[in-house]
Protein backbone atom coordinates (compact mmCIF):
# COMPACT_ATOMS: atom_id res chain seq x y z
CA UNK A 1 0.00 0.00 0.00
CA UNK A 2 1.10 3.53 -0.70
CA UNK A 3 1.57 5.91 2.18
CA UNK A 4 -1.56 6.07 4.34
CA UNK A 5 -2.73 9.66 4.59
CA UNK A 6 -4.51 10.65 7.80
CA UNK A 7 -6.24 13.93 8.53
CA UNK A 8 -6.86 14.63 12.21
CA UNK A 9 -9.19 17.47 13.07
CA UNK A 10 -10.65 19.24 16.06
CA UNK A 11 -14.08 20.81 15.46
CA UNK A 12 -14.82 24.23 16.92
CA UNK A 13 -16.25 24.33 20.45
CA UNK A 14 -18.35 27.40 19.74
CA UNK A 15 -21.93 27.34 18.47
CA UNK A 16 -21.88 27.95 14.71
CA UNK A 17 -25.27 29.67 14.77
CA UNK A 18 -24.52 32.12 17.59
CA UNK A 19 -20.89 32.87 16.75
CA UNK A 20 -20.24 36.58 17.33
CA UNK A 21 -17.68 38.05 14.91
CA UNK A 22 -17.33 41.18 17.03
CA UNK A 23 -16.62 39.17 20.18
CA UNK A 24 -14.07 37.19 18.21
CA UNK A 25 -12.32 40.44 17.24
CA UNK A 26 -12.44 42.18 20.61
CA UNK A 27 -12.24 39.47 23.24
CA UNK A 28 -11.89 36.38 21.14
CA UNK A 29 -12.98 32.92 22.07
CA UNK A 30 -10.94 30.61 24.25
CA UNK A 31 -8.57 28.47 22.23
CA UNK A 32 -7.06 25.23 23.41
CA UNK A 33 -4.23 23.66 21.44
CA UNK A 34 -5.20 20.30 19.95
CA UNK A 35 -2.98 18.36 22.36
CA UNK A 36 -5.02 15.18 21.97
CA UNK A 37 -4.45 15.22 18.22
CA UNK A 38 -0.73 15.86 18.50
CA UNK A 39 -0.43 13.05 21.05
CA UNK A 40 -2.28 10.58 18.83
CA UNK A 41 -0.27 11.69 15.79
CA UNK A 42 3.03 11.27 17.64
CA UNK A 43 2.04 7.81 18.84
CA UNK A 44 1.04 6.73 15.34
CA UNK A 45 4.14 8.17 13.67
CA UNK A 46 6.36 6.39 16.20
CA UNK A 47 4.65 3.00 15.83
CA UNK A 48 3.48 2.85 12.20
CA UNK A 49 5.63 3.13 9.10
CA UNK A 50 4.58 4.67 5.82
CA UNK A 51 1.94 7.02 7.25
CA UNK A 52 1.52 10.76 6.78
CA UNK A 53 -0.56 12.77 9.23
CA UNK A 54 -1.81 16.34 9.03
CA UNK A 55 -3.78 18.23 11.67
CA UNK A 56 -6.56 20.72 10.98
CA UNK A 57 -7.50 22.75 14.06
CA UNK A 58 -10.84 24.06 12.82
CA UNK A 59 -11.51 26.37 15.73
CA UNK A 60 -8.17 28.12 15.34
CA UNK A 61 -8.48 28.30 11.54
CA UNK A 62 -12.04 29.64 11.69
CA UNK A 63 -11.16 32.35 14.21
CA UNK A 64 -8.13 33.25 12.10
CA UNK A 65 -10.29 33.42 8.96
CA UNK A 66 -12.79 35.83 10.53
CA UNK A 67 -10.01 38.01 11.94
CA UNK A 68 -8.38 38.28 8.53
CA UNK A 69 -11.67 38.60 6.62
CA UNK A 70 -13.82 40.93 8.71
CA UNK A 71 -16.28 41.62 5.91
CA UNK A 72 -16.59 38.08 4.62
CA UNK A 73 -20.14 37.22 3.58
CA UNK A 74 -19.54 33.57 4.48
CA UNK A 75 -21.34 32.06 7.47
CA UNK A 76 -19.48 30.04 10.09
CA UNK A 77 -20.89 26.86 8.53
CA UNK A 78 -19.63 27.91 5.10
CA UNK A 79 -16.17 28.75 6.44
CA UNK A 80 -15.93 25.42 8.26
CA UNK A 81 -16.98 23.57 5.12
CA UNK A 82 -14.52 25.54 2.99
CA UNK A 83 -11.62 24.84 5.36
CA UNK A 84 -12.39 21.11 5.42
CA UNK A 85 -12.82 20.80 1.66
CA UNK A 86 -9.70 22.87 0.93
CA UNK A 87 -7.65 20.66 3.27
CA UNK A 88 -9.07 17.48 1.76
CA UNK A 89 -8.31 18.67 -1.78
CA UNK A 90 -4.78 19.70 -0.79
CA UNK A 91 -3.97 16.59 1.29
CA UNK A 92 -6.31 13.86 -0.09
CA UNK A 93 -6.64 11.79 3.11
CA UNK A 94 -7.61 8.11 3.29
CA UNK A 95 -8.82 8.48 6.87
CA UNK A 96 -10.23 11.37 8.89
CA UNK A 97 -10.07 11.41 12.67
CA UNK A 98 -12.27 13.82 14.63
CA UNK A 99 -11.47 14.72 18.23
CA UNK A 100 -14.60 15.01 20.34
CA UNK A 101 -13.19 15.88 23.73
CA UNK A 102 -16.11 17.84 25.17
CA UNK A 103 -19.89 17.51 24.86
CA UNK A 104 -20.19 21.02 23.42
CA UNK A 105 -18.36 19.75 20.31
CA UNK A 106 -20.86 16.93 19.64
CA UNK A 107 -22.98 18.70 17.00
CA UNK A 108 -20.02 20.22 15.19
CA UNK A 109 -18.27 16.84 15.09
CA UNK A 110 -21.28 15.34 13.31
CA UNK A 111 -21.27 18.24 10.85
CA UNK A 112 -17.56 17.67 10.14
CA UNK A 113 -18.17 13.95 9.54
CA UNK A 114 -20.98 14.73 7.10
CA UNK A 115 -18.91 17.30 5.19
CA UNK A 116 -15.99 14.88 4.90
CA UNK A 117 -18.20 12.02 3.62
CA UNK A 118 -19.95 14.33 1.15
CA UNK A 119 -16.57 15.26 -0.28
CA UNK A 120 -15.11 11.73 -0.30
CA UNK A 121 -17.62 8.90 0.14
CA UNK A 122 -15.10 6.06 0.61
CA UNK A 123 -13.03 7.77 3.35
CA UNK A 124 -13.07 6.18 6.80
CA UNK A 125 -14.18 8.53 9.56
CA UNK A 126 -13.18 7.85 13.14
CA UNK A 127 -13.84 9.77 16.34
CA UNK A 128 -12.28 9.71 19.77
CA UNK A 129 -12.05 11.68 22.97
CA UNK A 130 -13.85 11.93 26.29
CA UNK A 131 -17.27 12.74 24.88
CA UNK A 132 -16.98 10.17 22.09
CA UNK A 133 -16.05 7.48 24.61
CA UNK A 134 -19.10 7.99 26.76
CA UNK A 135 -21.58 8.90 24.01
CA UNK A 136 -20.45 6.47 21.32
CA UNK A 137 -23.89 4.87 20.90
CA UNK A 138 -25.55 8.25 20.45
CA UNK A 139 -22.89 9.49 18.02
CA UNK A 140 -23.01 6.35 15.89
CA UNK A 141 -26.82 6.34 15.77
CA UNK A 142 -27.09 10.07 14.99
CA UNK A 143 -24.39 10.07 12.31
CA UNK A 144 -24.09 7.02 10.04
CA UNK A 145 -21.09 8.72 8.39
CA UNK A 146 -18.95 7.94 11.45
CA UNK A 147 -17.39 4.54 10.86
CA UNK A 148 -15.61 3.90 14.18
CA UNK A 149 -15.23 5.45 17.61
CA UNK A 150 -12.14 4.88 19.72
CA UNK A 151 -12.91 4.30 23.37
CA UNK A 152 -10.79 5.71 26.18
CA UNK A 153 -7.11 6.27 25.39
CA UNK A 154 -6.30 5.59 21.74
CA UNK A 155 -2.51 5.78 22.00
CA UNK A 156 -2.28 2.06 21.22
CA UNK A 157 -5.55 1.38 19.44
CA UNK A 158 -5.11 4.13 16.84
CA UNK A 159 -1.74 2.83 15.60
CA UNK A 160 -3.23 -0.69 15.51
CA UNK A 161 -6.16 0.64 13.49
CA UNK A 162 -3.72 2.19 11.01
CA UNK A 163 -2.03 -1.22 10.68
CA UNK A 164 -5.48 -2.69 10.00
CA UNK A 165 -6.12 -0.02 7.34
CA UNK A 166 -2.82 -0.96 5.72
CA UNK A 167 -3.82 -4.64 5.70
CA UNK A 168 -1.18 -5.71 8.24
CA UNK A 169 -3.58 -7.00 10.92
CA UNK A 170 -7.14 -8.33 10.92
CA UNK A 171 -10.19 -6.52 12.24
CA UNK A 172 -10.56 -9.17 14.97
CA UNK A 173 -7.22 -8.06 16.42
CA UNK A 174 -8.52 -4.55 17.15
CA UNK A 175 -9.57 -3.63 20.69
CA UNK A 176 -11.26 -0.57 22.21
CA UNK A 177 -13.26 0.41 19.14
CA UNK A 178 -17.02 0.84 18.75
CA UNK A 179 -18.94 0.76 15.49
CA UNK A 180 -22.48 0.42 14.27
CA UNK A 181 -23.02 -2.84 12.43
CA UNK A 182 -24.44 -1.53 9.17
PDB file of C-alpha atoms in Angstrom, residues 7-182:
ATOM      1  CA  UNK A   7      -6.243  13.930   8.532  1.00  0.00           C
ATOM      2  CA  UNK A   8      -6.859  14.631  12.213  1.00  0.00           C
ATOM      3  CA  UNK A   9      -9.192  17.470  13.066  1.00  0.00           C
ATOM      4  CA  UNK A  10     -10.654  19.238  16.063  1.00  0.00           C
ATOM      5  CA  UNK A  11     -14.085  20.814  15.461  1.00  0.00           C
ATOM      6  CA  UNK A  12     -14.822  24.233  16.925  1.00  0.00           C
ATOM      7  CA  UNK A  13     -16.251  24.326  20.446  1.00  0.00           C
ATOM      8  CA  UNK A  14     -18.352  27.398  19.741  1.00  0.00           C
ATOM      9  CA  UNK A  15     -21.928  27.340  18.474  1.00  0.00           C
ATOM     10  CA  UNK A  16     -21.884  27.946  14.711  1.00  0.00           C
ATOM     11  CA  UNK A  17     -25.270  29.671  14.767  1.00  0.00           C
ATOM     12  CA  UNK A  18     -24.522  32.123  17.590  1.00  0.00           C
ATOM     13  CA  UNK A  19     -20.888  32.873  16.753  1.00  0.00           C
ATOM     14  CA  UNK A  20     -20.240  36.577  17.326  1.00  0.00           C
ATOM     15  CA  UNK A  21     -17.685  38.047  14.911  1.00  0.00           C
ATOM     16  CA  UNK A  22     -17.330  41.178  17.033  1.00  0.00           C
ATOM     17  CA  UNK A  23     -16.619  39.170  20.178  1.00  0.00           C
ATOM     18  CA  UNK A  24     -14.074  37.195  18.210  1.00  0.00           C
ATOM     19  CA  UNK A  25     -12.322  40.445  17.240  1.00  0.00           C
ATOM     20  CA  UNK A  26     -12.440  42.175  20.606  1.00  0.00           C
ATOM     21  CA  UNK A  27     -12.240  39.467  23.243  1.00  0.00           C
ATOM     22  CA  UNK A  28     -11.891  36.384  21.140  1.00  0.00           C
ATOM     23  CA  UNK A  29     -12.982  32.919  22.067  1.00  0.00           C
ATOM     24  CA  UNK A  30     -10.939  30.615  24.250  1.00  0.00           C
ATOM     25  CA  UNK A  31      -8.568  28.469  22.233  1.00  0.00           C
ATOM     26  CA  UNK A  32      -7.060  25.225  23.411  1.00  0.00           C
ATOM     27  CA  UNK A  33      -4.228  23.664  21.437  1.00  0.00           C
ATOM     28  CA  UNK A  34      -5.204  20.296  19.955  1.00  0.00           C
ATOM     29  CA  UNK A  35      -2.979  18.357  22.361  1.00  0.00           C
ATOM     30  CA  UNK A  36      -5.025  15.175  21.971  1.00  0.00           C
ATOM     31  CA  UNK A  37      -4.450  15.221  18.223  1.00  0.00           C
ATOM     32  CA  UNK A  38      -0.733  15.855  18.498  1.00  0.00           C
ATOM     33  CA  UNK A  39      -0.426  13.049  21.053  1.00  0.00           C
ATOM     34  CA  UNK A  40      -2.275  10.582  18.832  1.00  0.00           C
ATOM     35  CA  UNK A  41      -0.272  11.688  15.786  1.00  0.00           C
ATOM     36  CA  UNK A  42       3.034  11.269  17.636  1.00  0.00           C
ATOM     37  CA  UNK A  43       2.043   7.808  18.840  1.00  0.00           C
ATOM     38  CA  UNK A  44       1.045   6.729  15.341  1.00  0.00           C
ATOM     39  CA  UNK A  45       4.143   8.171  13.673  1.00  0.00           C
ATOM     40  CA  UNK A  46       6.355   6.395  16.205  1.00  0.00           C
ATOM     41  CA  UNK A  47       4.651   2.997  15.825  1.00  0.00           C
ATOM     42  CA  UNK A  48       3.482   2.853  12.197  1.00  0.00           C
ATOM     43  CA  UNK A  49       5.630   3.131   9.096  1.00  0.00           C
ATOM     44  CA  UNK A  50       4.576   4.674   5.817  1.00  0.00           C
ATOM     45  CA  UNK A  51       1.937   7.016   7.250  1.00  0.00           C
ATOM     46  CA  UNK A  52       1.519  10.756   6.781  1.00  0.00           C
ATOM     47  CA  UNK A  53      -0.557  12.775   9.229  1.00  0.00           C
ATOM     48  CA  UNK A  54      -1.807  16.337   9.032  1.00  0.00           C
ATOM     49  CA  UNK A  55      -3.783  18.226  11.667  1.00  0.00           C
ATOM     50  CA  UNK A  56      -6.556  20.722  10.980  1.00  0.00           C
ATOM     51  CA  UNK A  57      -7.503  22.749  14.058  1.00  0.00           C
ATOM     52  CA  UNK A  58     -10.837  24.056  12.816  1.00  0.00           C
ATOM     53  CA  UNK A  59     -11.512  26.373  15.733  1.00  0.00           C
ATOM     54  CA  UNK A  60      -8.167  28.122  15.336  1.00  0.00           C
ATOM     55  CA  UNK A  61      -8.484  28.298  11.541  1.00  0.00           C
ATOM     56  CA  UNK A  62     -12.042  29.640  11.693  1.00  0.00           C
ATOM     57  CA  UNK A  63     -11.162  32.348  14.208  1.00  0.00           C
ATOM     58  CA  UNK A  64      -8.133  33.250  12.104  1.00  0.00           C
ATOM     59  CA  UNK A  65     -10.290  33.422   8.961  1.00  0.00           C
ATOM     60  CA  UNK A  66     -12.789  35.827  10.534  1.00  0.00           C
ATOM     61  CA  UNK A  67     -10.012  38.006  11.936  1.00  0.00           C
ATOM     62  CA  UNK A  68      -8.379  38.276   8.531  1.00  0.00           C
ATOM     63  CA  UNK A  69     -11.670  38.596   6.618  1.00  0.00           C
ATOM     64  CA  UNK A  70     -13.821  40.928   8.709  1.00  0.00           C
ATOM     65  CA  UNK A  71     -16.280  41.623   5.915  1.00  0.00           C
ATOM     66  CA  UNK A  72     -16.593  38.075   4.624  1.00  0.00           C
ATOM     67  CA  UNK A  73     -20.144  37.219   3.575  1.00  0.00           C
ATOM     68  CA  UNK A  74     -19.544  33.571   4.485  1.00  0.00           C
ATOM     69  CA  UNK A  75     -21.337  32.065   7.472  1.00  0.00           C
ATOM     70  CA  UNK A  76     -19.477  30.040  10.086  1.00  0.00           C
ATOM     71  CA  UNK A  77     -20.889  26.861   8.533  1.00  0.00           C
ATOM     72  CA  UNK A  78     -19.631  27.910   5.103  1.00  0.00           C
ATOM     73  CA  UNK A  79     -16.174  28.752   6.444  1.00  0.00           C
ATOM     74  CA  UNK A  80     -15.925  25.418   8.259  1.00  0.00           C
ATOM     75  CA  UNK A  81     -16.981  23.569   5.121  1.00  0.00           C
ATOM     76  CA  UNK A  82     -14.518  25.544   2.988  1.00  0.00           C
ATOM     77  CA  UNK A  83     -11.622  24.842   5.364  1.00  0.00           C
ATOM     78  CA  UNK A  84     -12.389  21.115   5.425  1.00  0.00           C
ATOM     79  CA  UNK A  85     -12.823  20.805   1.665  1.00  0.00           C
ATOM     80  CA  UNK A  86      -9.705  22.873   0.933  1.00  0.00           C
ATOM     81  CA  UNK A  87      -7.647  20.663   3.267  1.00  0.00           C
ATOM     82  CA  UNK A  88      -9.065  17.482   1.756  1.00  0.00           C
ATOM     83  CA  UNK A  89      -8.308  18.669  -1.780  1.00  0.00           C
ATOM     84  CA  UNK A  90      -4.783  19.700  -0.786  1.00  0.00           C
ATOM     85  CA  UNK A  91      -3.971  16.587   1.294  1.00  0.00           C
ATOM     86  CA  UNK A  92      -6.310  13.864  -0.086  1.00  0.00           C
ATOM     87  CA  UNK A  93      -6.640  11.787   3.115  1.00  0.00           C
ATOM     88  CA  UNK A  94      -7.615   8.112   3.294  1.00  0.00           C
ATOM     89  CA  UNK A  95      -8.823   8.481   6.873  1.00  0.00           C
ATOM     90  CA  UNK A  96     -10.231  11.375   8.886  1.00  0.00           C
ATOM     91  CA  UNK A  97     -10.071  11.413  12.674  1.00  0.00           C
ATOM     92  CA  UNK A  98     -12.265  13.821  14.627  1.00  0.00           C
ATOM     93  CA  UNK A  99     -11.472  14.721  18.230  1.00  0.00           C
ATOM     94  CA  UNK A 100     -14.599  15.012  20.342  1.00  0.00           C
ATOM     95  CA  UNK A 101     -13.188  15.876  23.726  1.00  0.00           C
ATOM     96  CA  UNK A 102     -16.107  17.835  25.167  1.00  0.00           C
ATOM     97  CA  UNK A 103     -19.886  17.513  24.865  1.00  0.00           C
ATOM     98  CA  UNK A 104     -20.187  21.022  23.417  1.00  0.00           C
ATOM     99  CA  UNK A 105     -18.360  19.747  20.311  1.00  0.00           C
ATOM    100  CA  UNK A 106     -20.860  16.928  19.640  1.00  0.00           C
ATOM    101  CA  UNK A 107     -22.984  18.696  17.002  1.00  0.00           C
ATOM    102  CA  UNK A 108     -20.018  20.217  15.190  1.00  0.00           C
ATOM    103  CA  UNK A 109     -18.266  16.836  15.091  1.00  0.00           C
ATOM    104  CA  UNK A 110     -21.276  15.337  13.313  1.00  0.00           C
ATOM    105  CA  UNK A 111     -21.268  18.237  10.853  1.00  0.00           C
ATOM    106  CA  UNK A 112     -17.564  17.674  10.145  1.00  0.00           C
ATOM    107  CA  UNK A 113     -18.168  13.953   9.544  1.00  0.00           C
ATOM    108  CA  UNK A 114     -20.985  14.731   7.103  1.00  0.00           C
ATOM    109  CA  UNK A 115     -18.906  17.303   5.189  1.00  0.00           C
ATOM    110  CA  UNK A 116     -15.985  14.877   4.897  1.00  0.00           C
ATOM    111  CA  UNK A 117     -18.199  12.020   3.616  1.00  0.00           C
ATOM    112  CA  UNK A 118     -19.954  14.326   1.147  1.00  0.00           C
ATOM    113  CA  UNK A 119     -16.568  15.258  -0.279  1.00  0.00           C
ATOM    114  CA  UNK A 120     -15.113  11.731  -0.296  1.00  0.00           C
ATOM    115  CA  UNK A 121     -17.620   8.896   0.140  1.00  0.00           C
ATOM    116  CA  UNK A 122     -15.102   6.064   0.611  1.00  0.00           C
ATOM    117  CA  UNK A 123     -13.030   7.766   3.346  1.00  0.00           C
ATOM    118  CA  UNK A 124     -13.069   6.181   6.798  1.00  0.00           C
ATOM    119  CA  UNK A 125     -14.180   8.534   9.563  1.00  0.00           C
ATOM    120  CA  UNK A 126     -13.178   7.854  13.136  1.00  0.00           C
ATOM    121  CA  UNK A 127     -13.840   9.770  16.343  1.00  0.00           C
ATOM    122  CA  UNK A 128     -12.277   9.711  19.771  1.00  0.00           C
ATOM    123  CA  UNK A 129     -12.055  11.683  22.973  1.00  0.00           C
ATOM    124  CA  UNK A 130     -13.847  11.928  26.294  1.00  0.00           C
ATOM    125  CA  UNK A 131     -17.274  12.742  24.882  1.00  0.00           C
ATOM    126  CA  UNK A 132     -16.981  10.174  22.090  1.00  0.00           C
ATOM    127  CA  UNK A 133     -16.051   7.477  24.607  1.00  0.00           C
ATOM    128  CA  UNK A 134     -19.103   7.990  26.763  1.00  0.00           C
ATOM    129  CA  UNK A 135     -21.578   8.902  24.011  1.00  0.00           C
ATOM    130  CA  UNK A 136     -20.448   6.469  21.315  1.00  0.00           C
ATOM    131  CA  UNK A 137     -23.891   4.866  20.896  1.00  0.00           C
ATOM    132  CA  UNK A 138     -25.546   8.251  20.446  1.00  0.00           C
ATOM    133  CA  UNK A 139     -22.893   9.492  18.023  1.00  0.00           C
ATOM    134  CA  UNK A 140     -23.012   6.354  15.892  1.00  0.00           C
ATOM    135  CA  UNK A 141     -26.821   6.340  15.766  1.00  0.00           C
ATOM    136  CA  UNK A 142     -27.088  10.071  14.991  1.00  0.00           C
ATOM    137  CA  UNK A 143     -24.388  10.068  12.313  1.00  0.00           C
ATOM    138  CA  UNK A 144     -24.086   7.018  10.044  1.00  0.00           C
ATOM    139  CA  UNK A 145     -21.090   8.720   8.390  1.00  0.00           C
ATOM    140  CA  UNK A 146     -18.952   7.936  11.449  1.00  0.00           C
ATOM    141  CA  UNK A 147     -17.386   4.539  10.859  1.00  0.00           C
ATOM    142  CA  UNK A 148     -15.611   3.898  14.176  1.00  0.00           C
ATOM    143  CA  UNK A 149     -15.227   5.450  17.605  1.00  0.00           C
ATOM    144  CA  UNK A 150     -12.135   4.880  19.716  1.00  0.00           C
ATOM    145  CA  UNK A 151     -12.909   4.304  23.372  1.00  0.00           C
ATOM    146  CA  UNK A 152     -10.790   5.712  26.185  1.00  0.00           C
ATOM    147  CA  UNK A 153      -7.109   6.269  25.386  1.00  0.00           C
ATOM    148  CA  UNK A 154      -6.305   5.593  21.744  1.00  0.00           C
ATOM    149  CA  UNK A 155      -2.511   5.782  22.004  1.00  0.00           C
ATOM    150  CA  UNK A 156      -2.276   2.063  21.220  1.00  0.00           C
ATOM    151  CA  UNK A 157      -5.554   1.377  19.439  1.00  0.00           C
ATOM    152  CA  UNK A 158      -5.114   4.133  16.840  1.00  0.00           C
ATOM    153  CA  UNK A 159      -1.738   2.830  15.598  1.00  0.00           C
ATOM    154  CA  UNK A 160      -3.234  -0.686  15.514  1.00  0.00           C
ATOM    155  CA  UNK A 161      -6.156   0.641  13.490  1.00  0.00           C
ATOM    156  CA  UNK A 162      -3.721   2.185  11.007  1.00  0.00           C
ATOM    157  CA  UNK A 163      -2.031  -1.216  10.677  1.00  0.00           C
ATOM    158  CA  UNK A 164      -5.483  -2.687  10.004  1.00  0.00           C
ATOM    159  CA  UNK A 165      -6.119  -0.019   7.344  1.00  0.00           C
ATOM    160  CA  UNK A 166      -2.816  -0.956   5.723  1.00  0.00           C
ATOM    161  CA  UNK A 167      -3.820  -4.640   5.704  1.00  0.00           C
ATOM    162  CA  UNK A 168      -1.182  -5.714   8.241  1.00  0.00           C
ATOM    163  CA  UNK A 169      -3.580  -7.003  10.915  1.00  0.00           C
ATOM    164  CA  UNK A 170      -7.139  -8.331  10.924  1.00  0.00           C
ATOM    165  CA  UNK A 171     -10.189  -6.524  12.244  1.00  0.00           C
ATOM    166  CA  UNK A 172     -10.556  -9.173  14.974  1.00  0.00           C
ATOM    167  CA  UNK A 173      -7.219  -8.063  16.420  1.00  0.00           C
ATOM    168  CA  UNK A 174      -8.519  -4.551  17.152  1.00  0.00           C
ATOM    169  CA  UNK A 175      -9.575  -3.626  20.688  1.00  0.00           C
ATOM    170  CA  UNK A 176     -11.257  -0.570  22.209  1.00  0.00           C
ATOM    171  CA  UNK A 177     -13.262   0.410  19.142  1.00  0.00           C
ATOM    172  CA  UNK A 178     -17.018   0.840  18.751  1.00  0.00           C
ATOM    173  CA  UNK A 179     -18.937   0.761  15.487  1.00  0.00           C
ATOM    174  CA  UNK A 180     -22.478   0.422  14.268  1.00  0.00           C
ATOM    175  CA  UNK A 181     -23.017  -2.840  12.427  1.00  0.00           C
ATOM    176  CA  UNK A 182     -24.438  -1.530   9.170  1.00  0.00           C
TER     177      UNK A 182
END
